[in-house]
Amino acid sequence: MSIIESTYAGPPAYLFNGHLETIIPSLFRKVSDVSYTREKIDTPDGDFLNLDWSRVGSSKLLIISHGLEGDSERHYVKGMVKLFNSNHIDVLTWNNRSCGGEINLKPILYHHGASYDLETTVAYVLKNQSYTEIFLTGISMGGAQTLKYLGEKGSDLPMQIKRAAVYSTPCNLLSSAATLKRRSNAFYKNRFLGKLKGKIRAKAAQFPELLDLDLLDRVTDFDSFDTLFTAKLHGFKDAADFYQSVSADNWMPSIAIPTLVINALNDPLLGSECYPVKLADKMKELTLEMPGRGGHTGFVVRGQEFTWAEHRVLQFLLD
């Protein structure tokens, strides 16, 4: 059995519910003294990815996958970078297509199932670097991409990849997407939709015949956005087909290395199917930790620069 009792004692008193635990760090947390060296690499389909490196001269590497509409500058990424660098481990954050300040070239964007770009990143590292140990972590959407990649590779995973840990991860995308229909989650829905609509307008400027921007103006929820735009761009029938087709839990039973999933029980963006209790019961490779508190990518600790989740990921990966 791989379901463990969490060590997270909870946030400061002023973060008294899951929404505050999610929103306050997202808006106000700052992580200083993190700088990157950017490298642009080609993808097999003629696009590019921007890789941001923070090296300390280690033989070990952490690869970070960021969340929806995030990039290497997000607080949860920079916190992980700084903590792992301080423990003498190199870090690479790859930016999903259209993220990281530069629109991509192809008539697609990115999504929760874009594990092919993580695979491209890993393959590039293995070909051009000489790390003896590689660890994977992902936050929110990046966690789903990481779990999908691990399951797709299964026992064929490159031998240098030793362990993985993800948190605030929508293991079941349909269940997570459904939470954005709740009135209490309107803040997140509107924030994500606003940013994604900007990406669609940028893509329409590149490919004027591809997308109908009149439809974009009428989109008010993720079902319609994902049916009219995400599914259309990426070859799915509609939102439901997209959610089912790319959901990480389709592949998680094939994960073959020690992998930690941390999902807070009060995460406002995770539905009940995002807590893979039955799977963790059966799989020795999968460890599930479900703190009562933490929100979505929160896990604040009073008076500490780093979050509990960042320390927990470090502990698990280096165990």
PDB file of C-alpha atoms in Angstrom:
ATOM      1  CA  MET A   1       0.000   0.000   0.000  1.00  0.00           C
ATOM      2  CA  SER A   2       1.470   3.351  -1.068  1.00  0.00           C
ATOM      3  CA  ILE A   3      -0.880   5.861   0.532  1.00  0.00           C
ATOM      4  CA  ILE A   4       0.950   7.701   3.278  1.00  0.00           C
ATOM      5  CA  GLU A   5       0.007  10.132   6.009  1.00  0.00           C
ATOM      6  CA  SER A   6       1.084  13.649   5.146  1.00  0.00           C
ATOM      7  CA  THR A   7       3.613  15.625   7.147  1.00  0.00           C
ATOM      8  CA  TYR A   8       2.202  19.031   6.153  1.00  0.00           C
ATOM      9  CA  ALA A   9       1.101  20.791   9.326  1.00  0.00           C
ATOM     10  CA  GLY A  10      -0.927  23.414   7.473  1.00  0.00           C
ATOM     11  CA  PRO A  11      -0.616  27.064   6.438  1.00  0.00           C
ATOM     12  CA  PRO A  12      -0.467  30.252   8.512  1.00  0.00           C
ATOM     13  CA  ALA A  13      -3.788  31.190  10.135  1.00  0.00           C
ATOM     14  CA  TYR A  14      -4.538  34.005   7.681  1.00  0.00           C
ATOM     15  CA  LEU A  15      -4.783  31.443   4.860  1.00  0.00           C
ATOM     16  CA  PHE A  16      -7.928  29.934   6.295  1.00  0.00           C
ATOM     17  CA  ASN A  17      -9.373  28.156   3.254  1.00  0.00           C
ATOM     18  CA  GLY A  18      -8.286  26.477   0.047  1.00  0.00           C
ATOM     19  CA  HIS A  19      -8.965  29.532  -2.101  1.00  0.00           C
ATOM     20  CA  LEU A  20      -6.731  31.798  -0.027  1.00  0.00           C
ATOM     21  CA  GLU A  21      -4.060  29.099   0.110  1.00  0.00           C
ATOM     22  CA  THR A  22      -4.161  29.063  -3.699  1.00  0.00           C
ATOM     23  CA  ILE A  23      -4.588  32.731  -4.626  1.00  0.00           C
ATOM     24  CA  ILE A  24      -2.336  34.573  -2.146  1.00  0.00           C
ATOM     25  CA  PRO A  25       0.908  32.748  -3.063  1.00  0.00           C
ATOM     26  CA  SER A  26       0.027  32.954  -6.760  1.00  0.00           C
ATOM     27  CA  LEU A  27      -0.355  36.723  -6.608  1.00  0.00           C
ATOM     28  CA  PHE A  28       2.207  37.746  -4.026  1.00  0.00           C
ATOM     29  CA  ARG A  29       4.934  35.137  -3.542  1.00  0.00           C
ATOM     30  CA  LYS A  30       8.310  36.233  -4.903  1.00  0.00           C
ATOM     31  CA  VAL A  31      11.459  34.110  -5.187  1.00  0.00           C
ATOM     32  CA  SER A  32      14.683  36.070  -5.619  1.00  0.00           C
ATOM     33  CA  ASP A  33      18.153  35.204  -6.907  1.00  0.00           C
ATOM     34  CA  VAL A  34      17.141  32.773  -9.632  1.00  0.00           C
ATOM     35  CA  SER A  35      18.578  33.358 -13.091  1.00  0.00           C
ATOM     36  CA  TYR A  36      18.496  31.241 -16.217  1.00  0.00           C
ATOM     37  CA  THR A  37      20.495  30.541 -19.319  1.00  0.00           C
ATOM     38  CA  ARG A  38      18.031  30.021 -22.171  1.00  0.00           C
ATOM     39  CA  GLU A  39      18.497  27.470 -24.917  1.00  0.00           C
ATOM     40  CA  LYS A  40      16.146  27.057 -27.884  1.00  0.00           C
ATOM     41  CA  ILE A  41      15.791  23.562 -29.303  1.00  0.00           C
ATOM     42  CA  ASP A  42      13.945  22.186 -32.328  1.00  0.00           C
ATOM     43  CA  THR A  43      10.999  19.810 -32.065  1.00  0.00           C
ATOM     44  CA  PRO A  44      10.518  16.888 -34.474  1.00  0.00           C
ATOM     45  CA  ASP A  45       7.533  18.640 -36.114  1.00  0.00           C
ATOM     46  CA  GLY A  46       9.419  21.831 -36.980  1.00  0.00           C
ATOM     47  CA  ASP A  47       8.594  23.942 -33.943  1.00  0.00           C
ATOM     48  CA  PHE A  48      10.779  24.943 -31.007  1.00  0.00           C
ATOM     49  CA  LEU A  49      10.948  24.767 -27.219  1.00  0.00           C
ATOM     50  CA  ASN A  50      12.666  27.228 -24.896  1.00  0.00           C
ATOM     51  CA  LEU A  51      14.679  25.508 -22.171  1.00  0.00           C
ATOM     52  CA  ASP A  52      15.765  27.530 -19.140  1.00  0.00           C
ATOM     53  CA  TRP A  53      18.823  26.192 -17.310  1.00  0.00           C
ATOM     54  CA  SER A  54      20.084  26.925 -13.793  1.00  0.00           C
ATOM     55  CA  ARG A  55      23.327  25.028 -13.346  1.00  0.00           C
ATOM     56  CA  VAL A  56      25.562  24.535 -10.332  1.00  0.00           C
ATOM     57  CA  GLY A  57      27.962  22.004 -11.856  1.00  0.00           C
ATOM     58  CA  SER A  58      26.173  18.853 -10.729  1.00  0.00           C
ATOM     59  CA  SER A  59      26.053  15.371 -12.197  1.00  0.00           C
ATOM     60  CA  LYS A  60      22.361  15.307 -11.201  1.00  0.00           C
ATOM     61  CA  LEU A  61      19.534  17.152 -12.972  1.00  0.00           C
ATOM     62  CA  LEU A  62      15.953  18.059 -12.082  1.00  0.00           C
ATOM     63  CA  ILE A  63      13.591  18.678 -15.009  1.00  0.00           C
ATOM     64  CA  ILE A  64      10.542  20.809 -14.127  1.00  0.00           C
ATOM     65  CA  SER A  65       7.252  20.926 -16.054  1.00  0.00           C
ATOM     66  CA  HIS A  66       5.169  24.033 -15.257  1.00  0.00           C
ATOM     67  CA  GLY A  67       1.422  24.552 -14.953  1.00  0.00           C
ATOM     68  CA  LEU A  68      -1.331  25.899 -17.214  1.00  0.00           C
ATOM     69  CA  GLU A  69      -0.380  29.331 -18.595  1.00  0.00           C
ATOM     70  CA  GLY A  70       2.763  29.225 -16.478  1.00  0.00           C
ATOM     71  CA  ASP A  71       6.419  29.292 -17.417  1.00  0.00           C
ATOM     72  CA  SER A  72       9.864  29.214 -15.843  1.00  0.00           C
ATOM     73  CA  GLU A  73       9.205  32.515 -14.035  1.00  0.00           C
ATOM     74  CA  ARG A  74       6.326  31.275 -11.896  1.00  0.00           C
ATOM     75  CA  HIS A  75       6.944  31.304  -8.155  1.00  0.00           C
ATOM     76  CA  TYR A  76       6.431  27.548  -7.798  1.00  0.00           C
ATOM     77  CA  VAL A  77       9.067  26.911 -10.478  1.00  0.00           C
ATOM     78  CA  LYS A  78      11.622  29.371  -9.143  1.00  0.00           C
ATOM     79  CA  GLY A  79      11.144  28.064  -5.603  1.00  0.00           C
ATOM     80  CA  MET A  80      11.946  24.543  -6.786  1.00  0.00           C
ATOM     81  CA  VAL A  81      14.914  25.802  -8.818  1.00  0.00           C
ATOM     82  CA  LYS A  82      16.413  27.692  -5.887  1.00  0.00           C
ATOM     83  CA  LEU A  83      15.903  24.856  -3.413  1.00  0.00           C
ATOM     84  CA  PHE A  84      17.443  22.205  -5.670  1.00  0.00           C
ATOM     85  CA  ASN A  85      20.341  24.457  -6.699  1.00  0.00           C
ATOM     86  CA  SER A  86      21.058  25.059  -3.014  1.00  0.00           C
ATOM     87  CA  ASN A  87      21.273  21.281  -2.659  1.00  0.00           C
ATOM     88  CA  HIS A  88      23.841  21.111  -5.474  1.00  0.00           C
ATOM     89  CA  ILE A  89      21.523  19.871  -8.227  1.00  0.00           C
ATOM     90  CA  ASP A  90      21.249  21.387 -11.716  1.00  0.00           C
ATOM     91  CA  VAL A  91      17.746  22.356 -12.852  1.00  0.00           C
ATOM     92  CA  LEU A  92      16.131  22.599 -16.274  1.00  0.00           C
ATOM     93  CA  THR A  93      12.678  24.103 -16.773  1.00  0.00           C
ATOM     94  CA  TRP A  94      11.158  23.592 -20.207  1.00  0.00           C
ATOM     95  CA  ASN A  95       8.541  26.063 -21.360  1.00  0.00           C
ATOM     96  CA  ASN A  96       5.491  24.657 -23.119  1.00  0.00           C
ATOM     97  CA  ARG A  97       4.865  25.929 -26.637  1.00  0.00           C
ATOM     98  CA  SER A  98       3.661  29.572 -26.563  1.00  0.00           C
ATOM     99  CA  CYS A  99       4.784  29.911 -22.933  1.00  0.00           C
ATOM    100  CA  GLY A 100       7.893  31.675 -21.695  1.00  0.00           C
ATOM    101  CA  GLY A 101       7.399  34.899 -23.648  1.00  0.00           C
ATOM    102  CA  GLU A 102       7.490  33.670 -27.238  1.00  0.00           C
ATOM    103  CA  ILE A 103       4.703  32.374 -29.452  1.00  0.00           C
ATOM    104  CA  ASN A 104       5.479  29.092 -31.181  1.00  0.00           C
ATOM    105  CA  LEU A 105       5.531  28.500 -34.937  1.00  0.00           C
ATOM    106  CA  LYS A 106       3.106  25.659 -35.613  1.00  0.00           C
ATOM    107  CA  PRO A 107      -0.720  25.918 -35.677  1.00  0.00           C
ATOM    108  CA  ILE A 108      -0.966  24.259 -32.250  1.00  0.00           C
ATOM    109  CA  LEU A 109      -0.386  25.449 -28.687  1.00  0.00           C
ATOM    110  CA  TYR A 110       0.013  23.013 -25.766  1.00  0.00           C
ATOM    111  CA  HIS A 111      -2.219  21.051 -23.422  1.00  0.00           C
ATOM    112  CA  HIS A 112      -2.264  18.667 -20.455  1.00  0.00           C
ATOM    113  CA  GLY A 113      -1.367  15.728 -22.680  1.00  0.00           C
ATOM    114  CA  ALA A 114       1.629  17.334 -24.395  1.00  0.00           C
ATOM    115  CA  SER A 115       4.040  14.757 -23.014  1.00  0.00           C
ATOM    116  CA  TYR A 116       5.662  14.595 -26.451  1.00  0.00           C
ATOM    117  CA  ASP A 117       7.392  17.905 -25.725  1.00  0.00           C
ATOM    118  CA  LEU A 118       8.660  16.614 -22.387  1.00  0.00           C
ATOM    119  CA  GLU A 119       9.955  13.585 -24.291  1.00  0.00           C
ATOM    120  CA  THR A 120      11.736  15.895 -26.747  1.00  0.00           C
ATOM    121  CA  THR A 121      13.316  17.747 -23.834  1.00  0.00           C
ATOM    122  CA  VAL A 122      14.497  14.556 -22.131  1.00  0.00           C
ATOM    123  CA  ALA A 123      15.893  13.167 -25.387  1.00  0.00           C
ATOM    124  CA  TYR A 124      17.802  16.401 -26.007  1.00  0.00           C
ATOM    125  CA  VAL A 125      19.318  16.312 -22.521  1.00  0.00           C
ATOM    126  CA  LEU A 126      20.371  12.681 -22.878  1.00  0.00           C
ATOM    127  CA  LYS A 127      21.973  13.326 -26.254  1.00  0.00           C
ATOM    128  CA  ASN A 128      23.836  16.509 -25.316  1.00  0.00           C
ATOM    129  CA  GLN A 129      24.564  16.231 -21.582  1.00  0.00           C
ATOM    130  CA  SER A 130      26.144  13.603 -19.344  1.00  0.00           C
ATOM    131  CA  TYR A 131      23.966  13.555 -16.231  1.00  0.00           C
ATOM    132  CA  THR A 132      24.140  10.306 -14.274  1.00  0.00           C
ATOM    133  CA  GLU A 133      20.834  10.883 -12.454  1.00  0.00           C
ATOM    134  CA  ILE A 134      17.762  12.735 -13.702  1.00  0.00           C
ATOM    135  CA  PHE A 135      14.638  13.505 -11.687  1.00  0.00           C
ATOM    136  CA  LEU A 136      11.294  14.739 -12.999  1.00  0.00           C
ATOM    137  CA  THR A 137       8.825  17.013 -11.271  1.00  0.00           C
ATOM    138  CA  GLY A 138       5.682  18.732 -12.460  1.00  0.00           C
ATOM    139  CA  ILE A 139       3.240  21.156 -10.926  1.00  0.00           C
ATOM    140  CA  SER A 140      -0.475  21.146 -11.798  1.00  0.00           C
ATOM    141  CA  MET A 141      -0.719  20.615 -15.591  1.00  0.00           C
ATOM    142  CA  GLY A 142       3.012  19.880 -15.654  1.00  0.00           C
ATOM    143  CA  GLY A 143       2.404  17.079 -13.201  1.00  0.00           C
ATOM    144  CA  ALA A 144      -0.141  15.548 -15.564  1.00  0.00           C
ATOM    145  CA  GLN A 145       2.306  15.799 -18.463  1.00  0.00           C
ATOM    146  CA  THR A 146       4.970  14.142 -16.317  1.00  0.00           C
ATOM    147  CA  LEU A 147       2.745  11.262 -15.203  1.00  0.00           C
ATOM    148  CA  LYS A 148       1.576  10.673 -18.773  1.00  0.00           C
ATOM    149  CA  TYR A 149       5.170  10.614 -20.032  1.00  0.00           C
ATOM    150  CA  LEU A 150       6.237   8.164 -17.323  1.00  0.00           C
ATOM    151  CA  GLY A 151       3.332   5.848 -18.096  1.00  0.00           C
ATOM    152  CA  GLU A 152       3.862   6.019 -21.843  1.00  0.00           C
ATOM    153  CA  LYS A 153       7.494   5.050 -21.430  1.00  0.00           C
ATOM    154  CA  GLY A 154       6.839   2.459 -18.745  1.00  0.00           C
ATOM    155  CA  SER A 155       9.758   0.052 -18.426  1.00  0.00           C
ATOM    156  CA  ASP A 156      11.379   1.687 -21.493  1.00  0.00           C
ATOM    157  CA  LEU A 157      12.023   4.887 -19.558  1.00  0.00           C
ATOM    158  CA  PRO A 158      15.640   6.072 -19.970  1.00  0.00           C
ATOM    159  CA  MET A 159      17.725   4.497 -17.206  1.00  0.00           C
ATOM    160  CA  GLN A 160      19.088   7.887 -16.086  1.00  0.00           C
ATOM    161  CA  ILE A 161      15.610   8.909 -14.859  1.00  0.00           C
ATOM    162  CA  LYS A 162      15.492   7.601 -11.306  1.00  0.00           C
ATOM    163  CA  ARG A 163      12.461   9.142  -9.576  1.00  0.00           C
ATOM    164  CA  ALA A 164       9.576  11.565 -10.113  1.00  0.00           C
ATOM    165  CA  ALA A 165       7.335  13.698  -7.924  1.00  0.00           C
ATOM    166  CA  VAL A 166       4.361  15.881  -8.832  1.00  0.00           C
ATOM    167  CA  TYR A 167       1.897  17.973  -6.891  1.00  0.00           C
ATOM    168  CA  SER A 168      -1.462  19.734  -7.300  1.00  0.00           C
ATOM    169  CA  THR A 169      -1.904  17.462 -10.308  1.00  0.00           C
ATOM    170  CA  PRO A 170      -5.135  16.791 -12.257  1.00  0.00           C
ATOM    171  CA  CYS A 171      -4.617  13.048 -12.613  1.00  0.00           C
ATOM    172  CA  ASN A 172      -8.073  12.857 -14.212  1.00  0.00           C
ATOM    173  CA  LEU A 173      -8.592  15.813 -16.534  1.00  0.00           C
ATOM    174  CA  LEU A 174     -12.383  15.501 -16.864  1.00  0.00           C
ATOM    175  CA  SER A 175     -12.752  15.585 -13.075  1.00  0.00           C
ATOM    176  CA  SER A 176     -10.492  18.627 -12.807  1.00  0.00           C
ATOM    177  CA  ALA A 177     -12.151  20.481 -15.685  1.00  0.00           C
ATOM    178  CA  ALA A 178     -15.529  20.009 -14.027  1.00  0.00           C
ATOM    179  CA  THR A 179     -14.381  22.023 -11.000  1.00  0.00           C
ATOM    180  CA  LEU A 180     -14.133  25.129 -13.199  1.00  0.00           C
ATOM    181  CA  LYS A 181     -17.918  25.036 -13.622  1.00  0.00           C
ATOM    182  CA  ARG A 182     -18.393  25.794  -9.927  1.00  0.00           C
ATOM    183  CA  ARG A 183     -19.430  29.335  -9.109  1.00  0.00           C
ATOM    184  CA  SER A 184     -16.802  29.406  -6.350  1.00  0.00           C
ATOM    185  CA  ASN A 185     -14.098  28.813  -8.962  1.00  0.00           C
ATOM    186  CA  ALA A 186     -15.079  31.676 -11.291  1.00  0.00           C
ATOM    187  CA  PHE A 187     -11.851  33.538 -10.422  1.00  0.00           C
ATOM    188  CA  TYR A 188      -9.675  30.718 -11.760  1.00  0.00           C
ATOM    189  CA  LYS A 189     -11.876  30.103 -14.788  1.00  0.00           C
ATOM    190  CA  ASN A 190     -11.839  33.757 -15.824  1.00  0.00           C
ATOM    191  CA  ARG A 191      -8.118  34.145 -15.218  1.00  0.00           C
ATOM    192  CA  PHE A 192      -7.166  31.088 -17.254  1.00  0.00           C
ATOM    193  CA  LEU A 193      -9.654  31.845 -20.035  1.00  0.00           C
ATOM    194  CA  GLY A 194      -8.431  35.424 -20.333  1.00  0.00           C
ATOM    195  CA  LYS A 195      -4.847  34.294 -20.835  1.00  0.00           C
ATOM    196  CA  LEU A 196      -5.749  31.475 -23.202  1.00  0.00           C
ATOM    197  CA  LYS A 197      -7.921  33.732 -25.316  1.00  0.00           C
ATOM    198  CA  GLY A 198      -4.886  35.962 -25.782  1.00  0.00           C
ATOM    199  CA  LYS A 199      -2.944  32.947 -27.043  1.00  0.00           C
ATOM    200  CA  ILE A 200      -5.733  32.097 -29.507  1.00  0.00           C
ATOM    201  CA  ARG A 201      -5.690  35.648 -30.859  1.00  0.00           C
ATOM    202  CA  ALA A 202      -1.923  35.421 -31.332  1.00  0.00           C
ATOM    203  CA  LYS A 203      -2.309  32.085 -33.120  1.00  0.00           C
ATOM    204  CA  ALA A 204      -5.071  33.516 -35.328  1.00  0.00           C
ATOM    205  CA  ALA A 205      -2.735  36.350 -36.326  1.00  0.00           C
ATOM    206  CA  GLN A 206      -0.219  33.733 -37.500  1.00  0.00           C
ATOM    207  CA  PHE A 207      -2.851  31.618 -39.279  1.00  0.00           C
ATOM    208  CA  PRO A 208      -5.778  33.901 -40.255  1.00  0.00           C
ATOM    209  CA  GLU A 209      -7.829  31.151 -41.914  1.00  0.00           C
ATOM    210  CA  LEU A 210      -7.465  28.683 -39.058  1.00  0.00           C
ATOM    211  CA  LEU A 211      -9.622  30.120 -36.273  1.00  0.00           C
ATOM    212  CA  ASP A 212     -12.908  32.028 -36.003  1.00  0.00           C
ATOM    213  CA  LEU A 213     -12.356  34.840 -33.512  1.00  0.00           C
ATOM    214  CA  ASP A 214     -16.055  35.705 -33.538  1.00  0.00           C
ATOM    215  CA  LEU A 215     -16.597  32.412 -31.710  1.00  0.00           C
ATOM    216  CA  LEU A 216     -13.893  33.336 -29.206  1.00  0.00           C
ATOM    217  CA  ASP A 217     -15.828  36.408 -28.108  1.00  0.00           C
ATOM    218  CA  ARG A 218     -18.770  34.177 -27.171  1.00  0.00           C
ATOM    219  CA  VAL A 219     -16.754  31.701 -25.109  1.00  0.00           C
ATOM    220  CA  THR A 220     -17.535  31.934 -21.392  1.00  0.00           C
ATOM    221  CA  ASP A 221     -16.537  28.483 -20.129  1.00  0.00           C
ATOM    222  CA  PHE A 222     -13.921  25.812 -20.675  1.00  0.00           C
ATOM    223  CA  ASP A 223     -16.237  23.297 -22.343  1.00  0.00           C
ATOM    224  CA  SER A 224     -16.863  25.698 -25.205  1.00  0.00           C
ATOM    225  CA  PHE A 225     -13.245  26.910 -25.308  1.00  0.00           C
ATOM    226  CA  ASP A 226     -11.856  23.393 -25.417  1.00  0.00           C
ATOM    227  CA  THR A 227     -14.414  22.237 -28.003  1.00  0.00           C
ATOM    228  CA  LEU A 228     -14.044  25.221 -30.342  1.00  0.00           C
ATOM    229  CA  PHE A 229     -10.322  25.832 -29.976  1.00  0.00           C
ATOM    230  CA  THR A 230      -8.250  23.267 -28.036  1.00  0.00           C
ATOM    231  CA  ALA A 231      -9.904  20.293 -29.724  1.00  0.00           C
ATOM    232  CA  LYS A 232      -9.900  21.949 -33.159  1.00  0.00           C
ATOM    233  CA  LEU A 233      -6.203  22.848 -32.987  1.00  0.00           C
ATOM    234  CA  HIS A 234      -5.057  19.490 -31.651  1.00  0.00           C
ATOM    235  CA  GLY A 235      -7.248  17.017 -33.513  1.00  0.00           C
ATOM    236  CA  PHE A 236      -9.857  16.006 -30.937  1.00  0.00           C
ATOM    237  CA  LYS A 237     -13.613  15.760 -31.570  1.00  0.00           C
ATOM    238  CA  ASP A 238     -14.707  18.019 -28.722  1.00  0.00           C
ATOM    239  CA  ALA A 239     -13.905  18.931 -25.117  1.00  0.00           C
ATOM    240  CA  ALA A 240     -15.085  15.578 -23.734  1.00  0.00           C
ATOM    241  CA  ASP A 241     -12.958  13.661 -26.248  1.00  0.00           C
ATOM    242  CA  PHE A 242      -9.971  15.848 -25.408  1.00  0.00           C
ATOM    243  CA  TYR A 243     -10.326  15.380 -21.643  1.00  0.00           C
ATOM    244  CA  GLN A 244     -10.690  11.607 -21.942  1.00  0.00           C
ATOM    245  CA  SER A 245      -7.962  11.164 -24.556  1.00  0.00           C
ATOM    246  CA  VAL A 246      -5.136  12.988 -22.768  1.00  0.00           C
ATOM    247  CA  SER A 247      -5.966  12.276 -19.114  1.00  0.00           C
ATOM    248  CA  ALA A 248      -2.873  11.081 -17.239  1.00  0.00           C
ATOM    249  CA  ASP A 249      -4.668   8.278 -15.425  1.00  0.00           C
ATOM    250  CA  ASN A 250      -4.945   6.404 -18.731  1.00  0.00           C
ATOM    251  CA  TRP A 251      -1.205   5.764 -18.494  1.00  0.00           C
ATOM    252  CA  MET A 252      -0.402   5.895 -14.778  1.00  0.00           C
ATOM    253  CA  PRO A 253      -0.757   2.115 -14.210  1.00  0.00           C
ATOM    254  CA  SER A 254       2.341   1.626 -16.387  1.00  0.00           C
ATOM    255  CA  ILE A 255       4.654   3.880 -14.348  1.00  0.00           C
ATOM    256  CA  ALA A 256       7.789   1.893 -13.530  1.00  0.00           C
ATOM    257  CA  ILE A 257       9.871   4.152 -11.241  1.00  0.00           C
ATOM    258  CA  PRO A 258       9.179   5.483  -7.724  1.00  0.00           C
ATOM    259  CA  THR A 259       6.732   8.355  -8.189  1.00  0.00           C
ATOM    260  CA  LEU A 260       5.112  10.639  -5.614  1.00  0.00           C
ATOM    261  CA  VAL A 261       1.761  12.393  -6.138  1.00  0.00           C
ATOM    262  CA  ILE A 262       0.886  15.138  -3.630  1.00  0.00           C
ATOM    263  CA  ASN A 263      -2.681  16.448  -3.918  1.00  0.00           C
ATOM    264  CA  ALA A 264      -4.254  18.489  -1.134  1.00  0.00           C
ATOM    265  CA  LEU A 265      -7.758  17.442  -0.166  1.00  0.00           C
ATOM    266  CA  ASN A 266      -8.893  21.080  -0.175  1.00  0.00           C
ATOM    267  CA  ASP A 267      -7.507  21.831  -3.649  1.00  0.00           C
ATOM    268  CA  PRO A 268     -10.299  23.797  -5.389  1.00  0.00           C
ATOM    269  CA  LEU A 269      -9.165  22.663  -8.850  1.00  0.00           C
ATOM    270  CA  LEU A 270      -9.108  18.909  -8.273  1.00  0.00           C
ATOM    271  CA  GLY A 271     -12.193  16.702  -8.463  1.00  0.00           C
ATOM    272  CA  SER A 272     -12.570  13.388  -6.661  1.00  0.00           C
ATOM    273  CA  GLU A 273     -11.092  11.360  -9.546  1.00  0.00           C
ATOM    274  CA  CYS A 274      -7.822  13.292  -9.212  1.00  0.00           C
ATOM    275  CA  TYR A 275      -6.935  11.335  -6.064  1.00  0.00           C
ATOM    276  CA  PRO A 276      -5.790   7.910  -7.375  1.00  0.00           C
ATOM    277  CA  VAL A 277      -6.388   6.007  -4.156  1.00  0.00           C
ATOM    278  CA  LYS A 278      -7.270   2.648  -5.725  1.00  0.00           C
ATOM    279  CA  LEU A 279      -4.288   2.798  -8.051  1.00  0.00           C
ATOM    280  CA  ALA A 280      -1.875   3.696  -5.266  1.00  0.00           C
ATOM    281  CA  ASP A 281      -3.270   0.785  -3.253  1.00  0.00           C
ATOM    282  CA  LYS A 282      -2.175  -1.575  -6.017  1.00  0.00           C
ATOM    283  CA  MET A 283       1.092  -0.015  -7.213  1.00  0.00           C
ATOM    284  CA  LYS A 284       4.320  -0.143  -5.234  1.00  0.00           C
ATOM    285  CA  GLU A 285       5.813   2.443  -7.618  1.00  0.00           C
ATOM    286  CA  LEU A 286       3.162   5.070  -6.845  1.00  0.00           C
ATOM    287  CA  THR A 287       3.098   6.940  -3.531  1.00  0.00           C
ATOM    288  CA  LEU A 288       0.037   9.102  -2.863  1.00  0.00           C
ATOM    289  CA  GLU A 289       0.123  11.828  -0.205  1.00  0.00           C
ATOM    290  CA  MET A 290      -3.075  13.779   0.466  1.00  0.00           C
ATOM    291  CA  PRO A 291      -2.587  16.639   2.945  1.00  0.00           C
ATOM    292  CA  GLY A 292      -5.800  18.056   4.346  1.00  0.00           C
ATOM    293  CA  ARG A 293      -4.610  21.571   3.515  1.00  0.00           C
ATOM    294  CA  GLY A 294      -2.476  23.213   0.858  1.00  0.00           C
ATOM    295  CA  GLY A 295      -4.878  24.464  -1.779  1.00  0.00           C
ATOM    296  CA  HIS A 296      -3.632  24.440  -5.358  1.00  0.00           C
ATOM    297  CA  THR A 297       0.152  24.940  -5.556  1.00  0.00           C
ATOM    298  CA  GLY A 298       0.075  26.573  -2.119  1.00  0.00           C
ATOM    299  CA  PHE A 299       1.523  24.622   0.847  1.00  0.00           C
ATOM    300  CA  VAL A 300       2.873  27.766   2.505  1.00  0.00           C
ATOM    301  CA  VAL A 301       4.905  27.404   5.695  1.00  0.00           C
ATOM    302  CA  ARG A 302       4.985  30.392   8.045  1.00  0.00           C
ATOM    303  CA  GLY A 303       8.326  32.184   8.010  1.00  0.00           C
ATOM    304  CA  GLN A 304       9.842  29.910   5.368  1.00  0.00           C
ATOM    305  CA  GLU A 305      11.095  30.866   1.904  1.00  0.00           C
ATOM    306  CA  PHE A 306      10.238  27.486   0.447  1.00  0.00           C
ATOM    307  CA  THR A 307       6.923  25.690   0.564  1.00  0.00           C
ATOM    308  CA  TRP A 308       6.328  22.367   2.240  1.00  0.00           C
ATOM    309  CA  ALA A 309       5.676  20.778  -1.162  1.00  0.00           C
ATOM    310  CA  GLU A 310       9.044  21.921  -2.489  1.00  0.00           C
ATOM    311  CA  HIS A 311      10.836  20.414   0.512  1.00  0.00           C
ATOM    312  CA  ARG A 312       8.764  17.229   0.233  1.00  0.00           C
ATOM    313  CA  VAL A 313       9.619  16.807  -3.458  1.00  0.00           C
ATOM    314  CA  LEU A 314      13.321  17.289  -2.657  1.00  0.00           C
ATOM    315  CA  GLN A 315      13.123  14.739   0.155  1.00  0.00           C
ATOM    316  CA  PHE A 316      11.388  12.131  -1.996  1.00  0.00           C
ATOM    317  CA  LEU A 317      13.575  12.523  -5.050  1.00  0.00           C
ATOM    318  CA  LEU A 318      16.827  12.316  -3.102  1.00  0.00           C
ATOM    319  CA  ASP A 319      15.681   9.511  -0.806  1.00  0.00           C
TER     320      ASP A 319
END
